[in-house]
Structures are given as structure tokens and as C-alpha cells.
Amino acid sequence: MSDMNPERSKGATALRGSPIGWALLACFALSMPLSPYVASAQRSSNVDNANEFYDSHFHLTNYIQEGIDIRAFLGIMGTRVERSTLFGIPLQQQWSYANSGDFAPTYYLQSDAPLYYYSFTDAYIASVYRSLSPAEQARFDPMITGFDPADMYGVDHIRRVLRIFPGVFTGIGEFSIHKEFVSAKVSGETASLTNPALDRILDFAAEAGLAVILHSDVDMPFARTDTEPVYLTQMKALLRRHPKASIIWAHVGLGRVVHPVQVSAEAAERSPNHVEIVEAMLTDPTLSRVNFDISWDEVAKYAVASPQSIARVAAMLNKYPDRFLFGTDTVAPAGPASYFAVFDMWAPVFSQLTADASFKVRKGNYERIFDAARQRVRAWERANVK
Ligand SMILES: [Zn+2]
């Protein structure tokens, strides 16, 4: 749920950055009959063409619970993406007449009215999944998101969804604890990494084998240079309390305005930068089950910001190839161009990866983590759903 803007503007931003993006936009401006499918196929020749990645982070619907048809998404995936996670967004932006009058907000920055948990999203995702053929279903890993992580009853919702829709879900998430501008807008108690309600959820995820995609910003927006990220200690403590849960920390803790930890030259000897913070987690035996997704164009922008950042990130992926998953984090994409734009942004990093690391980040780790979760959740269902 890392999205502030409608997908259209995200894709357009990413597209504008590349020469081919310019060409594409020019083609549309001239109304040339260029198929977007053909166009996107031409845009990624740097990686093996067929079956390029599995998408570990994909939202079918947006903040007002609208999205694209699953058949349209299958059309976008085509032969380039064999498998994908499948989830909506658990939060609904209220249309408050008192706040915005006749203007109907479609995302959370367009209104001061609160967001609230929209649990029906899970029934919707299950119904979409069940409308598919078995071969099509095999390509998706649906995720439960419609629970309140600040509610001690939140875990009961997850259990109930598994009982009512057995055979469907692989995991939970993406759900958010700390997320810039969003956390404070959610109705009810503000979520926290120290809330026992969250511990109950992660305990159950470990018991049932559910894969977990957790969004929690490592830091406050616009944090100062040379400061320890405010939520890092709590996050590591949470992860250590749940060593048996299969947790993917979304976006490596970053966001649009939650930038990588920055260290000045003077402080460089005592303060770790973001790559060093992540590396310390990767080598920590008490965090050995934690994985990281590098989804979201807002994360890609940091990775490809300079030749130095590209080299640093590529070196980290090459050194710890088993711990990172690519995902698009697109939200109800309008078409192939905006969907694949996020993947294409990573090309400078992927081109510096070993064949082994490239395969694992794009597909291998997805397969390992989500296949294991599928098997374990089906086993839990067999034992617990009558
Ligand atoms: Zn997301």
C-alpha cells in the first residue's frame, strides 16, 4: 500500500525519465497506432524476454476499492510475468461531504477525512481468485489484508478468512504499521510495532505458515542527516520476537519521503548509512528469516540515483542474493506501460548482478518463500477447517 498517487501518474513519471518513455509519449501524442503490449515488449530487452519476474508486491485495487479486472491484469502479465501476489488495499478513504463536498477523493492526500479498514477486500480478492481456472489460479498468491493491526481481535479476522475461503490465501499483507501521512489518518487506535495485537497476528502467521508482507517505515518523513532511524530498534525487536514467521519487510523500510539514512562525511565513522543498517540485519543470525522487498518506484529512485548508488545496491544484492525480492507495488495499473515501468527502472542495477542473484531476486526467492507458505497454509487448513 505504498501508493500515494494514482497509478497513472506513477507510471507516467517513470516513463518520462527514459528516452523510450519520451518516444512512447510522443507516439501517443501523435495518435500513432502503437500497441502498448508491443511497446512494453520492446522496452525491456536487457533481461531475458519471456517470464522476466514474479511480482512479490501487487495491488489489484486502490484506496477507494476500485481497480482493474483480473482478466485485464492477466493480459498485462502476458508471458513476461508468470506469477504474482494478489491483494487490494485494506484502507478505504472516506468521502466526507463535510470535508470535500462534491469532490470525491480517490486517494488519501485528497481529503482530511479518515481512512478505515475495509475488511470486505478479502472476500473480494477471494471471489476474484475463485473466478479463475485452476491453471490461472496457480499463477497467483492471494493475500489477506483487511484486518486492523491495532485491534486485539485483528488475528481473528485472519483466521475467519482462512476458514471461509480455504484453498485461496498464501499470506497476509501488505499491511502497514508506520506509513507516512497514512498512519495518523486511520480511524481508531494508531498502529504500533509494540502493540500486542500485532504480536498476536505474527504469532498466528508463524503457526499457520502465512507469508507476511509488512510495510513499516524505518524512519520519520524528512528525517535529519546523522540520526538513527526512529523505528529501527522497535522493528528489529518485533522481528526478533517472531523468528518463526516468514516476514518480508516491504520497501526495505523506505518511502517517498522516508529516504535512506543519510550520513555526513564528518559522522561517517560512527553513523551507519542505510545500506550498512540493512547489511547489519542481513548478517544478524537472530534475523535470518527476514527478507526484504525492493518494490515501489519510490524505492527504485534511490537505488538508481547515481552510479555510486547503483554499484552499492548491486553489491548488496550480489552478496545476499537469497534475501531480496523484486515487486512492482503498482496499484491497479492502467496498462502494460505503467506496470512494467517499475521493472525497467531497475535495469541499471540488474545489469550489474550475477546470473544467480538476478534470478533469485526476480523469481527464485519468490518461489521459495511463497511456495513454502502455500504448502503450510494448506496443511493448516486441512487440520483446522472442518
Ligand atoms: Zn504496496
XYZ file of N, CA and C and ligand atoms in Angstrom, residues 1-2 57 59 174 329, ligand 1:
19
model
N 0.839 -1.190 0.000
C 0.000 0.000 0.000
C 0.869 1.233 0.000
N 1.858 1.198 -0.844
C 2.814 2.259 -0.750
C 2.473 3.390 -1.650
N 4.713 -8.006 -5.019
C 4.005 -6.888 -4.373
C 3.074 -6.233 -5.392
N -1.011 -4.635 -6.041
C -2.345 -4.249 -5.568
C -3.336 -4.251 -6.732
N 0.018 -6.728 1.819
C 0.764 -5.742 2.540
C -0.149 -5.007 3.522
N 4.821 -3.136 -6.831
C 3.995 -2.261 -5.989
C 3.136 -1.332 -6.839
Zn 2.179 -1.626 -1.727
